């Protein structure tokens, strides 16, 4: 997942839980651990980051999809994910949040 994240724009911020440490450690990219975000604060946080030129991506691991989707069910961010095709990394999916550069095909797959 970190290897894939390194291929996305340099000013990317990743909203994640399980992959936060590896993305930060191996790429130096910023992460926003979603368990530290109040449900009503997710959309404003994404808007804040986008307004400052960051591309924002949600990284969902198979084990945290349900928790993330339940916690932020009433947000525009989760509604946007339902309309977005992710990059499927086999156990994790990466979604571009509205207004961010689109996700890339995972390595080994045609774009």
Short mmCIF file of C-alpha atoms in Angstrom, two decimals:
data_model
loop_
_atom_site.label_atom_id
_atom_site.label_comp_id
_atom_site.label_asym_id
_atom_site.label_seq_id
_atom_site.Cartn_x
_atom_site.Cartn_y
_atom_site.Cartn_z
CA UNK A 1 0.00 0.00 0.00
CA UNK A 2 2.83 2.39 0.82
CA UNK A 3 4.52 1.56 -2.47
CA UNK A 4 1.31 2.45 -4.29
CA UNK A 5 0.84 5.64 -2.22
CA UNK A 6 4.31 6.80 -3.26
CA UNK A 7 3.10 6.89 -6.89
CA UNK A 8 0.37 9.42 -6.12
CA UNK A 9 0.93 13.22 -6.08
CA UNK A 10 3.59 14.45 -3.67
CA UNK A 11 1.15 16.68 -1.76
CA UNK A 12 -1.22 13.79 -1.02
CA UNK A 13 -2.79 13.23 2.38
CA UNK A 14 -4.09 9.75 3.21
CA UNK A 15 -7.10 9.22 5.45
CA UNK A 16 -6.49 5.77 6.88
CA UNK A 17 -6.05 3.70 9.99
CA UNK A 18 -4.25 0.40 9.44
CA UNK A 19 -1.88 1.75 6.78
CA UNK A 20 -1.07 5.07 8.44
CA UNK A 21 2.30 3.99 9.84
CA UNK A 22 3.60 2.33 6.69
CA UNK A 23 2.48 5.16 4.42
CA UNK A 24 4.10 7.77 6.66
CA UNK A 25 7.27 5.76 7.26
CA UNK A 26 7.95 4.58 3.71
CA UNK A 27 6.72 7.63 1.77
CA UNK A 28 7.01 10.57 4.15
CA UNK A 29 3.48 11.53 3.09
CA UNK A 30 1.00 12.99 5.54
CA UNK A 31 -1.71 10.82 7.03
CA UNK A 32 -4.90 11.57 8.89
CA UNK A 33 -5.85 8.69 11.17
CA UNK A 34 -9.59 8.59 10.96
CA UNK A 35 -10.19 7.29 14.49
CA UNK A 36 -8.93 10.68 15.75
CA UNK A 37 -11.49 12.61 13.69
CA UNK A 38 -14.95 13.41 14.98
CA UNK A 39 -17.59 12.37 12.44
CA UNK A 40 -18.74 15.98 11.97
CA UNK A 41 -15.14 17.08 11.30
CA UNK A 42 -14.23 14.80 8.39
CA UNK A 43 -15.77 16.91 5.61
CA UNK A 44 -14.34 20.20 6.96
CA UNK A 45 -10.91 18.55 7.31
CA UNK A 46 -11.02 17.32 3.70
CA UNK A 47 -12.15 20.76 2.50
CA UNK A 48 -9.35 22.41 4.48
CA UNK A 49 -6.73 20.13 2.92
CA UNK A 50 -8.13 20.49 -0.62
CA UNK A 51 -8.20 24.30 -0.25
CA UNK A 52 -4.48 24.20 0.53
CA UNK A 53 -3.59 22.20 -2.56
CA UNK A 54 -3.51 18.69 -1.14
CA UNK A 55 -4.91 15.67 -2.93
CA UNK A 56 -6.85 13.57 -0.41
CA UNK A 57 -7.21 9.80 -0.57
CA UNK A 58 -9.08 7.37 1.65
CA UNK A 59 -7.29 4.06 2.17
CA UNK A 60 -9.60 1.32 3.42
CA UNK A 61 -8.25 -2.00 4.60
CA UNK A 62 -10.58 -5.00 4.54
CA UNK A 63 -10.61 -4.94 8.35
CA UNK A 64 -11.62 -1.31 8.78
CA UNK A 65 -14.12 -0.66 5.97
CA UNK A 66 -17.16 -1.27 8.14
CA UNK A 67 -15.91 0.90 11.01
CA UNK A 68 -14.96 3.78 8.71
CA UNK A 69 -18.21 3.67 6.75
CA UNK A 70 -20.33 3.43 9.90
CA UNK A 71 -18.47 6.24 11.72
CA UNK A 72 -18.69 8.66 8.79
CA UNK A 73 -21.96 7.42 7.21
CA UNK A 74 -23.52 10.89 7.06
CA UNK A 75 -20.60 12.65 5.42
CA UNK A 76 -20.11 13.87 1.87
CA UNK A 77 -16.76 12.08 1.86
CA UNK A 78 -18.35 8.64 2.31
CA UNK A 79 -21.10 9.47 -0.18
CA UNK A 80 -18.38 10.40 -2.70
CA UNK A 81 -16.62 7.06 -2.13
CA UNK A 82 -19.78 5.24 -3.21
CA UNK A 83 -19.52 6.99 -6.60
CA UNK A 84 -15.78 6.48 -7.05
CA UNK A 85 -13.86 3.53 -8.43
CA UNK A 86 -10.96 2.65 -6.15
CA UNK A 87 -7.56 1.25 -6.90
CA UNK A 88 -7.93 -2.28 -5.55
CA UNK A 89 -4.68 -3.44 -4.00
CA UNK A 90 -6.00 -6.82 -2.89
CA UNK A 91 -6.89 -6.29 0.77
CA UNK A 92 -6.85 -2.51 0.61
CA UNK A 93 -8.55 0.02 -1.60
CA UNK A 94 -7.49 3.60 -2.33
CA UNK A 95 -10.16 6.17 -3.21
CA UNK A 96 -9.57 9.67 -4.53
CA UNK A 97 -11.73 12.14 -2.63
CA UNK A 98 -13.64 14.53 -4.91
CA UNK A 99 -11.35 17.10 -6.50
CA UNK A 100 -8.18 15.04 -6.03
CA UNK A 101 -6.09 13.53 -8.80
CA UNK A 102 -7.61 10.19 -9.81
CA UNK A 103 -6.19 6.96 -8.47
CA UNK A 104 -3.77 5.06 -10.68
CA UNK A 105 -4.05 1.47 -11.79
CA UNK A 106 -2.13 -0.74 -9.35
CA UNK A 107 1.28 -1.90 -10.58
CA UNK A 108 1.01 -4.75 -13.03
CA UNK A 109 -2.42 -3.71 -14.34
CA UNK A 110 -3.04 -1.73 -17.51
CA UNK A 111 -4.23 1.82 -16.96
#
